[in-house]
Tab-separated table of C-alpha atoms and ligand atoms in Angstrom:
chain	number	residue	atom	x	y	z
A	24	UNK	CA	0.000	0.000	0.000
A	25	UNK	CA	1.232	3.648	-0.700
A	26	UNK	CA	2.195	6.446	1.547
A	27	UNK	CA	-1.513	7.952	2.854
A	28	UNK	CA	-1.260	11.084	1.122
A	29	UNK	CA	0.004	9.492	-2.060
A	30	UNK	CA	-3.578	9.261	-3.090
A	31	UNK	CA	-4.290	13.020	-2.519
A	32	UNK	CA	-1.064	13.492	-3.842
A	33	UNK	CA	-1.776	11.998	-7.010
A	34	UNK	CA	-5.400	13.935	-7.137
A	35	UNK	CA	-3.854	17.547	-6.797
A	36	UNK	CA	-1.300	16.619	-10.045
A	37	UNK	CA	-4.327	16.170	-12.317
A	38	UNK	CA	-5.625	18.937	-14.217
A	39	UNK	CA	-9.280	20.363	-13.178
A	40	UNK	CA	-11.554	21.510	-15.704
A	41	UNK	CA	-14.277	23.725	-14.758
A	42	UNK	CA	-17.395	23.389	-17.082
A	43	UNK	CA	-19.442	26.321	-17.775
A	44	UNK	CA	-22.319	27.202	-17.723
A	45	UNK	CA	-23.259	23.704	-16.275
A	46	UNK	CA	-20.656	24.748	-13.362
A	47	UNK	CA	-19.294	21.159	-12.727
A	48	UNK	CA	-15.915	20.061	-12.297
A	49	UNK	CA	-14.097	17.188	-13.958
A	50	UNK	CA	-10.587	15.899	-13.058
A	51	UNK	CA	-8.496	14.977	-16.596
A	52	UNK	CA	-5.343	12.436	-16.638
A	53	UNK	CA	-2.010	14.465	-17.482
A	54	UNK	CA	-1.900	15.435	-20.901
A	55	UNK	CA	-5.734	13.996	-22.084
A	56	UNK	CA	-7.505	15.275	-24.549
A	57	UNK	CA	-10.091	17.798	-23.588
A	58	UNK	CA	-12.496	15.936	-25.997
A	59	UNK	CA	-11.946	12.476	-24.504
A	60	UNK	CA	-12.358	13.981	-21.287
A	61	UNK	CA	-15.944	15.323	-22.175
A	62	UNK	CA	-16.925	12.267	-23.819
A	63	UNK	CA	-15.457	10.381	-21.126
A	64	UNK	CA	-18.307	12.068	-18.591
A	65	UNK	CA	-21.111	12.338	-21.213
A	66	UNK	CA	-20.689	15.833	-21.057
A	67	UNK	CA	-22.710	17.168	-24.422
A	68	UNK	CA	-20.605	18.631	-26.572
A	69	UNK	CA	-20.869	19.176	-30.366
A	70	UNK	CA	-18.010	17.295	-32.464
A	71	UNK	CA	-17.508	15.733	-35.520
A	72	UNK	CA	-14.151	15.123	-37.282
A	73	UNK	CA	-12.008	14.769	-34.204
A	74	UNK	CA	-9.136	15.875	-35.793
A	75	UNK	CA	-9.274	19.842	-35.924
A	76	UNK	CA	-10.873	19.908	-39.372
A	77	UNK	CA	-14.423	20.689	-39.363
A	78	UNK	CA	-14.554	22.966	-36.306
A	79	UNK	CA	-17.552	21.613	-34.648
A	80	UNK	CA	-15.983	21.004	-31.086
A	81	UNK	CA	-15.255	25.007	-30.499
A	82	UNK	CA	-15.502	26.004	-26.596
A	83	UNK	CA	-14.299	29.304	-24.914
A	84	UNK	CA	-11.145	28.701	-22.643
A	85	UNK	CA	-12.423	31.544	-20.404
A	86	UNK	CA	-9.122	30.613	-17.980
A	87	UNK	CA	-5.805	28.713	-18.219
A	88	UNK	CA	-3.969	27.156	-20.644
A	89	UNK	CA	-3.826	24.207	-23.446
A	90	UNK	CA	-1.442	22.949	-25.851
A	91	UNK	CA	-3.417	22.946	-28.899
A	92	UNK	CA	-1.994	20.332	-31.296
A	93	UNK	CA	-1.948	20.896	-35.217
A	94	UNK	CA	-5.669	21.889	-37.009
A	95	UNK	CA	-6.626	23.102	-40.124
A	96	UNK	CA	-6.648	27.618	-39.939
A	97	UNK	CA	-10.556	27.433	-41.337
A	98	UNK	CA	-11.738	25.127	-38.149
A	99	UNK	CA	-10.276	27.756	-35.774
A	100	UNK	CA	-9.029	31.126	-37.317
A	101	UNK	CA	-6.278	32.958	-35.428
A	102	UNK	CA	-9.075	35.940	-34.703
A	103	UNK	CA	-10.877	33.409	-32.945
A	104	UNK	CA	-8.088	31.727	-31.367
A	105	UNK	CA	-7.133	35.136	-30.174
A	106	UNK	CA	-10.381	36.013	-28.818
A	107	UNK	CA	-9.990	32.565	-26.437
A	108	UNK	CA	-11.423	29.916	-28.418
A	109	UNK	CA	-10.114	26.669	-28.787
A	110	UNK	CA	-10.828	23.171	-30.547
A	111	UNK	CA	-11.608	20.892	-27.819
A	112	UNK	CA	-10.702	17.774	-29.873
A	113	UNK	CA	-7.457	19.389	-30.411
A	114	UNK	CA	-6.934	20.719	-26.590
A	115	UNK	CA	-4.166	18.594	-24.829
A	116	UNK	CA	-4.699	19.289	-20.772
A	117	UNK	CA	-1.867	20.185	-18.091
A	118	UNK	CA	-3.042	22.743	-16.091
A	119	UNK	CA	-6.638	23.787	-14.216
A	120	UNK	CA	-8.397	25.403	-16.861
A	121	UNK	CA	-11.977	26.668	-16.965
A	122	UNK	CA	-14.344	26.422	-20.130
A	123	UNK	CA	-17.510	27.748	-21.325
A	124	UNK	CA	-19.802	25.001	-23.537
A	125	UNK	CA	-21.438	27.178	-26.492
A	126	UNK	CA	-24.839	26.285	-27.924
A	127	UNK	CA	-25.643	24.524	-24.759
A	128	UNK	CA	-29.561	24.817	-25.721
A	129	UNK	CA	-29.032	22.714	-28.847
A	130	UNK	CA	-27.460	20.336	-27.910
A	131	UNK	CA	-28.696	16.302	-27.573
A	132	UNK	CA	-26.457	13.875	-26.023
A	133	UNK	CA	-27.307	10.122	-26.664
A	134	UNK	CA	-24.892	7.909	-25.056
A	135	UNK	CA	-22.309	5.926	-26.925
A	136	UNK	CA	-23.316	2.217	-27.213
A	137	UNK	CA	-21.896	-0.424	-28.325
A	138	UNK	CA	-24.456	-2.787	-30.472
A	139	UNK	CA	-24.615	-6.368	-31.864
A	140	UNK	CA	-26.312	-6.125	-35.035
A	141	UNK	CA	-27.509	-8.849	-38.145
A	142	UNK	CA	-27.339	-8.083	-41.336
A	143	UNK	CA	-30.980	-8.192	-42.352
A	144	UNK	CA	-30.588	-7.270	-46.244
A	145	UNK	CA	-28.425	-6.252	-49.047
A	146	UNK	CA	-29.788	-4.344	-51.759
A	147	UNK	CA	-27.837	-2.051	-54.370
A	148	UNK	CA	-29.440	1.106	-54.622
A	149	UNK	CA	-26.807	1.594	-57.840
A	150	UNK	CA	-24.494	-0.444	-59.806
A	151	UNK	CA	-22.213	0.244	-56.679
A	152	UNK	CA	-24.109	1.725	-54.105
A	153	UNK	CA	-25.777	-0.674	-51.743
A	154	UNK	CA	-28.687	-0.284	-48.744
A	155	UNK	CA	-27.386	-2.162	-45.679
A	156	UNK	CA	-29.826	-3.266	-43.182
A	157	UNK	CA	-28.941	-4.236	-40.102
A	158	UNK	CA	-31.175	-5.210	-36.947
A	159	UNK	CA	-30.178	-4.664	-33.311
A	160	UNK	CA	-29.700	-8.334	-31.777
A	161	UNK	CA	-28.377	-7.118	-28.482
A	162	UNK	CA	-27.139	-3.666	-27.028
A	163	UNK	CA	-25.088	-2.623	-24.032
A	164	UNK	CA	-27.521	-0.555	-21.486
A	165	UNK	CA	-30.059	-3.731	-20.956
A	166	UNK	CA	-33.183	-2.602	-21.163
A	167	UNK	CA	-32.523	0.978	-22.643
A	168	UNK	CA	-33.349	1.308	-26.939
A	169	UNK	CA	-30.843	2.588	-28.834
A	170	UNK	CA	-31.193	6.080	-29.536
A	171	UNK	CA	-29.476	8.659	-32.021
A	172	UNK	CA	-30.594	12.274	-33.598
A	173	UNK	CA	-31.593	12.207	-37.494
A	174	UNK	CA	-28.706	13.345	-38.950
A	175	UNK	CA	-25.701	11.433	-36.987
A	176	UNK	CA	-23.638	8.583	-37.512
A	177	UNK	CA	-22.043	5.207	-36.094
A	178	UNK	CA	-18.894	3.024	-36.347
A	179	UNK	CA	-19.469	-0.167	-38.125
A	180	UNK	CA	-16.981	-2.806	-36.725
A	181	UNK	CA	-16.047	-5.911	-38.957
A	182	UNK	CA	-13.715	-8.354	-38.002
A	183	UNK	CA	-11.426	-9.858	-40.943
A	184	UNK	CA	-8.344	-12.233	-40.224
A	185	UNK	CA	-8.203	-11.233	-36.288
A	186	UNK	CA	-7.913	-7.825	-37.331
A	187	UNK	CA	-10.699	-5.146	-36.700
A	188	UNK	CA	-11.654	-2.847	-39.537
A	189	UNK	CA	-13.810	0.184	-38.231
A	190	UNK	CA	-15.997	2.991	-40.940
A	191	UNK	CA	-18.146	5.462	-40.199
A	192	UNK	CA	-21.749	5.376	-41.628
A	193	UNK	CA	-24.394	7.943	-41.247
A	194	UNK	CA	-27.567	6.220	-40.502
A	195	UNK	CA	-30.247	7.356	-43.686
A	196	UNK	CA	-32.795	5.240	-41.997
A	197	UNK	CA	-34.696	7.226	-39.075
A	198	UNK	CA	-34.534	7.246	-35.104
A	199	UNK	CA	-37.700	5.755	-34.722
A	200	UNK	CA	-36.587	2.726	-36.913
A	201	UNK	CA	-33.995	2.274	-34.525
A	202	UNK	CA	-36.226	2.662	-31.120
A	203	UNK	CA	-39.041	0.708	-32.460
A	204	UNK	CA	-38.141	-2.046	-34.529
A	205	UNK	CA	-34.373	-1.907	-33.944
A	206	UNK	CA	-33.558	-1.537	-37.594
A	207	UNK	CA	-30.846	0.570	-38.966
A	208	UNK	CA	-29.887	1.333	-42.910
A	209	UNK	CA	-26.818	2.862	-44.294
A	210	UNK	CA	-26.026	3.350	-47.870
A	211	UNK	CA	-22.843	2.505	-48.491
A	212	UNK	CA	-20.474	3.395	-51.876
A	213	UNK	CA	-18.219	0.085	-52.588
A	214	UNK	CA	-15.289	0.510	-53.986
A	215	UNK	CA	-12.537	-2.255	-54.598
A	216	UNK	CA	-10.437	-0.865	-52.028
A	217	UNK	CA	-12.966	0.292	-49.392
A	218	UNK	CA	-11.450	-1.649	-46.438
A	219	UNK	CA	-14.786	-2.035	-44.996
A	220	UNK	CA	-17.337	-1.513	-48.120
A	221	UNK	CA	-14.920	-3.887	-50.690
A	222	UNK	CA	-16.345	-6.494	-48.078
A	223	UNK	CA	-19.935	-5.798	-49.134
A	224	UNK	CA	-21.518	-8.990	-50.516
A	225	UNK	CA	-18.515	-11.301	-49.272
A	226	UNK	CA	-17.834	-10.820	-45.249
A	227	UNK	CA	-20.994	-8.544	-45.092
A	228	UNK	CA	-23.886	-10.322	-46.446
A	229	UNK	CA	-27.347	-11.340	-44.665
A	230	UNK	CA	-26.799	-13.187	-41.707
A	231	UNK	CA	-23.677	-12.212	-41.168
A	232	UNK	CA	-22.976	-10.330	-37.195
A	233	UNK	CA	-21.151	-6.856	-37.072
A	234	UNK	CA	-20.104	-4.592	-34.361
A	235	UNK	CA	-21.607	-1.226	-34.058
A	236	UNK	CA	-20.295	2.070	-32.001
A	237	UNK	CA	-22.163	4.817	-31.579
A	238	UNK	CA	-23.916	7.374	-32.334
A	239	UNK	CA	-21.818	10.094	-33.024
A	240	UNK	CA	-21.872	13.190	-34.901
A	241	UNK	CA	-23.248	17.058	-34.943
A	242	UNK	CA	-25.228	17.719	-37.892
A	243	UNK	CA	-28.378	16.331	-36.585
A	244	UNK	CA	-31.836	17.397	-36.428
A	245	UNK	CA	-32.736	20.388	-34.134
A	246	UNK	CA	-36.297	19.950	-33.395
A	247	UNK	CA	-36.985	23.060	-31.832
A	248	UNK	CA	-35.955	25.524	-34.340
A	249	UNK	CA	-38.937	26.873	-36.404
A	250	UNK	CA	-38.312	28.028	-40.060
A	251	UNK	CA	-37.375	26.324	-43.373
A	252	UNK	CA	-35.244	23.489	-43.499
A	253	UNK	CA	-32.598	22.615	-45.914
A	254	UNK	CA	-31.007	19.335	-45.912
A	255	UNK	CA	-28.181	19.063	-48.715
A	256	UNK	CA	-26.458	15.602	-49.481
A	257	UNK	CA	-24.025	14.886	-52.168
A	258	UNK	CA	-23.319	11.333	-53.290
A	259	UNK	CA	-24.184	8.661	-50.613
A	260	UNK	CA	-24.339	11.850	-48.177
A	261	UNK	CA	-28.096	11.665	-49.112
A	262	UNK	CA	-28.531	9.082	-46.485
A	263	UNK	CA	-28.366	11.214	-43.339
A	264	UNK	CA	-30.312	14.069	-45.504
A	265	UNK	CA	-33.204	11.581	-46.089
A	266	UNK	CA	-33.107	10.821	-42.299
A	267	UNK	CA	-33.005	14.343	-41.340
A	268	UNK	CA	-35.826	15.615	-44.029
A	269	UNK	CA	-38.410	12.466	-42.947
A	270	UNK	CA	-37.384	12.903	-39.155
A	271	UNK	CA	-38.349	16.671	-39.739
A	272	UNK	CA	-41.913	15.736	-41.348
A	273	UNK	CA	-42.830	12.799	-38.692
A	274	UNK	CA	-42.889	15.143	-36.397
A	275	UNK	CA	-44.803	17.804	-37.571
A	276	UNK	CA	-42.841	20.321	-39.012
A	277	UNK	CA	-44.711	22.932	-41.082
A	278	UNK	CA	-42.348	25.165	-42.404
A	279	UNK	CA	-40.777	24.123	-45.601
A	280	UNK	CA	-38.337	21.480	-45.134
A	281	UNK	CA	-36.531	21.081	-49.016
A	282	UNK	CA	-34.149	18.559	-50.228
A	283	UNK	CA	-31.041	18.593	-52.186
A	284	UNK	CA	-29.548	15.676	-53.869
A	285	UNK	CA	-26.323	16.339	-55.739
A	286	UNK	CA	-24.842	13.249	-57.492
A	287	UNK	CA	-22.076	13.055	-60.650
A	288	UNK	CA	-24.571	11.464	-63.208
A	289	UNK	CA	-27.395	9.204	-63.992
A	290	UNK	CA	-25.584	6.056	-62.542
A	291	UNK	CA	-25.005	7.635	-58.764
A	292	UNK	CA	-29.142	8.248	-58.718
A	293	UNK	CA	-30.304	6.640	-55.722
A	294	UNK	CA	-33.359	7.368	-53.405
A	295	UNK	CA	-35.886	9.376	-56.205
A	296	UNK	CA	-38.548	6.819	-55.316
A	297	UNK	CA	-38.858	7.887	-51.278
A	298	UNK	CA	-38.262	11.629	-52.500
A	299	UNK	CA	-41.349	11.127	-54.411
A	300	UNK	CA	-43.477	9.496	-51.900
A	301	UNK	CA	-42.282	12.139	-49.194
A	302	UNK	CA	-43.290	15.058	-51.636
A	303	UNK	CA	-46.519	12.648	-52.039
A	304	UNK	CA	-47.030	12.432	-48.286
A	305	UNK	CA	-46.021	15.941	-47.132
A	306	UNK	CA	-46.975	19.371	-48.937
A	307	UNK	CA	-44.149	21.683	-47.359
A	308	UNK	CA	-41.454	18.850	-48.900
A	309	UNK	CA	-39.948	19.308	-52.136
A	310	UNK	CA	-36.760	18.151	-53.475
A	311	UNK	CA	-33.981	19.220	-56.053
A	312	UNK	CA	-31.875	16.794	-57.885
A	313	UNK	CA	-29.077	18.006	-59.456
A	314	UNK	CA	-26.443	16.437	-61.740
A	315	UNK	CA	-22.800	17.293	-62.818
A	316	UNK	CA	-23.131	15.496	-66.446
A	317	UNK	CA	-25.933	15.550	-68.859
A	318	UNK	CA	-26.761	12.198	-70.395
A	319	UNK	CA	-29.784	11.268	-72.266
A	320	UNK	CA	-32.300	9.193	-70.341
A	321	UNK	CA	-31.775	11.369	-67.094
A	322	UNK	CA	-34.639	11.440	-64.879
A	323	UNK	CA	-36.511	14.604	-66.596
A	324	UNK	CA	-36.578	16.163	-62.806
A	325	UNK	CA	-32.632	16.739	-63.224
A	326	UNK	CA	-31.032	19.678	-63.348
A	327	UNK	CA	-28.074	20.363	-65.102
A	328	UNK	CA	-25.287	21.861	-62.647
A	329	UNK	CA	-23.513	21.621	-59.534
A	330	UNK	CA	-25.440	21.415	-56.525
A	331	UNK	CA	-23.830	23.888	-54.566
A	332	UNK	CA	-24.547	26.304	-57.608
A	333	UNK	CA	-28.101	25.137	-57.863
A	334	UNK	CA	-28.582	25.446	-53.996
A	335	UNK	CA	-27.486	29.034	-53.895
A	336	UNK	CA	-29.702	29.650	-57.010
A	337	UNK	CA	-33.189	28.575	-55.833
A	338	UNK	CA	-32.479	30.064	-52.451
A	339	UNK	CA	-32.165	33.648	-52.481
A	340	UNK	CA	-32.721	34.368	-49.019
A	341	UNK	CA	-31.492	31.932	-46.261
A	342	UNK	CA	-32.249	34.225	-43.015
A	343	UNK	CA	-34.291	32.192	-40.704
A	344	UNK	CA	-33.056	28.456	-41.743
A	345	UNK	CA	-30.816	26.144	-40.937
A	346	UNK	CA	-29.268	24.160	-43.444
A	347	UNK	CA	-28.110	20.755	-42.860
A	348	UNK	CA	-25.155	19.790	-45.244
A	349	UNK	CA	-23.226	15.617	-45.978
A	350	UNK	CA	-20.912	14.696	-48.473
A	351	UNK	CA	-17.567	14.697	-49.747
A	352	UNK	CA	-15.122	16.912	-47.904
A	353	UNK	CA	-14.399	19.489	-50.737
A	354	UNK	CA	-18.017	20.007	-51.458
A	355	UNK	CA	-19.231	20.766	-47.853
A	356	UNK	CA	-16.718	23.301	-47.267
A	357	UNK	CA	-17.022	24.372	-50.621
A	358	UNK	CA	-21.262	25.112	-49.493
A	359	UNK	CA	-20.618	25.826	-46.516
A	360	UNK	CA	-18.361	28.589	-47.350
A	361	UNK	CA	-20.180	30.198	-49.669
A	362	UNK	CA	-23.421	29.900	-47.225
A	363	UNK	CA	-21.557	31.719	-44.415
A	364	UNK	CA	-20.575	34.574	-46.766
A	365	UNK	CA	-24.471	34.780	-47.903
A	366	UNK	CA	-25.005	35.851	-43.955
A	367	UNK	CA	-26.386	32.437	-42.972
A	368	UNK	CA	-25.378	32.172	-39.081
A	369	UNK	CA	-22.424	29.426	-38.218
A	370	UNK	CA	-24.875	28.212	-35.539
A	371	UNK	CA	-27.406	27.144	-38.274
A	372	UNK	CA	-25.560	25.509	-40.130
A	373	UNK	CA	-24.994	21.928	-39.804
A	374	UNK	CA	-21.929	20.097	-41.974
A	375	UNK	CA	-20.448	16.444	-41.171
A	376	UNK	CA	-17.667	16.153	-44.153
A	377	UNK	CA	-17.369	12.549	-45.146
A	378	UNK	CA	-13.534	12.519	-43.724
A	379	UNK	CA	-10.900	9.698	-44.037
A	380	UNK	CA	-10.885	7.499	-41.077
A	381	UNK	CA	-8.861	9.413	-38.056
A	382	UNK	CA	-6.256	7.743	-35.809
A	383	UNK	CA	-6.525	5.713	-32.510
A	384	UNK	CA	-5.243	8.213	-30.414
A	385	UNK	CA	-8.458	10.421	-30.990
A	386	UNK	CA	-11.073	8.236	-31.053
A	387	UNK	CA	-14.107	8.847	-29.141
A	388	UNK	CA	-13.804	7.552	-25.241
A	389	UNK	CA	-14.952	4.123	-24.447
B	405	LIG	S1	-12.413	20.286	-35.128
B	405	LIG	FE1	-12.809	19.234	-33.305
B	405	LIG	S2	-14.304	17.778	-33.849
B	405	LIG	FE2	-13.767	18.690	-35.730
């Protein structure tokens, strides 16, 4: 056994973070991540890319010090770092600090789980885009559903050879699938060298078991806000859009709520048949399809154009939305810039980039 006051010893070395404006107190390991801390407590924070890229994970250091490791200038510009802001993903701890939690009212924590799912079905949506359907065979929590927000996303977890190969997926099927009848889709792109989707139709086929983390992720549904509602996917980015849009109509959402589908041409199409039916079902829905290349035989609803051009066309006026934005890296900052410079306020707008799997070290808390 150790010297009696080793114990109180070793308490007054770690770093204390006061949270604001919850006013608790947490007590951090030398040197973790501010992030991992936050997680590590459930503490609801907004993140997404955990690596300093998308800028989601922004609190006020209001006292104290961090070592902020590298992140990309547009997450956190030095104006803002200057003003006291920091990247809590990025934020290595040493020293007492105290931080203020921004957009506290928005914010929707549902805990991470960790699921045991079947592969229910297999369907391609494309020539290489497929709908995975999994149902929820058992969950940590006993007892408790699994929930998520329209909008976020898990960790799929396949096992090949003893070694563990972990994607992230945004869910496109809807919360209620997943509380009610423990079903969750994904639409997956598979390419030959996908290390998890080249494994579509071989490892991952019905009946087969897979791991599942989550949920995780930002750019989710905000039920409270009242105005028109933008949701903007690009390529297999749809998915979480069509969650977010039909999340948004279940439950009751009157102002217009508008879809748009961006894809590179006729062969990417996916999903025009439960656009349809929604704009069928619901009289504030609509939808926009647009397409990079013109070929004969496209759907006669297509537009000819990039969607980020064809968003900022139809929409002159974006004051009172929020705009809810998946896809490929380059195009969501591409949109996203250009909707910040249009006036549309950082707090309603809603981006998860599709980003290249990050490392280990920075991967949400257990
Ligand atoms: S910058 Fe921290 S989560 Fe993306």
């Amino acid at each position: 056994m150790g010297r009696p006051g080793e114990f109180l010893e070793s308490i007054h070395s770690m770093p204390r973070v006061h949270i604001l404006p919850a006013e608790t107190d947490l007590l951090a390991d030398p040197d973790e991540n501010l992030l991992k801390l936050l997680r590590r407590h459930q503490v609801p924070i907004r993140y997404s890319c955990k690596s300093g890229e998308c800028g989601s994970c922004k609190c006020v250091l209001e006292s104290g010090q961090v070592k902020l490791k590298k992140y990309d200038p547009k997450a956190l510009p030095d104006a803002q770092r200057d003003s006291g802001i920091i990247l809590a993903c990025r934020a290595i701890l040493s020293e007492d600090i105290t931080i203020r939690l921004t957009d506290s009212d928005d914010l929707i924590a549902h805990p991470e789980r960790k699921l045991l799912c079947r592969v229910v079905a297999l369907e391609p949506l494309t020539q290489d885009i497929f709908a995975l359907r999994l149902h929820i065979e058992f969950a940590d929590m006993e007892g408790i559903p699994f929930t998520f927000s329209a909008g976020q996303y898990v960790q799929i977890v396949v096992e090949v050879d003893g070694q563990e190969i972990a994607r992230d997926f945004s869910m496109a099927s809807t919360p209620v699938d997943a509380e009610y009848d423990d079903l969750l889709e994904f639409h997956i792109r598979r390419t030959p060298t996908g290390a998890l989707s080249s494994l579509l139709g071989g490892v991952i086929r019905p009946g087969a078991q897979l791991l599942v983390r989550g949920p995780m992720g930002t750019s989710y549904f905000r039920p409270r806000h009242q105005g028109p509602l933008y949701a903007v996917g690009g390529g297999t980015g749809l998915a979480p859009m069509l969650s977010v849009a039909q999340t948004a109509l279940d439950n009751g959402k009157l102002e217009p709520v508008v879809l748009f589908a961006g894809f590179r041409n006729q062969a990417d199409v996916y999903g025009l048949e439960q656009m349809e039916q929604m704009r069928r079902s619901y009289r504030n829905f609509s939808y926009h399809l647009a397409l990079d290349e013109a070929q004969p035989g496209d759907p006669p609803q297509a537009v000819h154009r990039p969607l980020a051009a064809h968003l900022l066309e139809q929409v002159a006026d974006f004051a009172g939305s929020k705009v809810y934005l998946a896809g490929p890296p380059g195009m969501v900052e591409a949109i996203s810039a250009s909707l910040l410079e249009r006036g549309l306020p950082e707090k309603d707008l809603h981006a998860d980039a599709f980003y290249p799997p990050v490392t280990a070290e920075l991967a949400p808390a257990a």
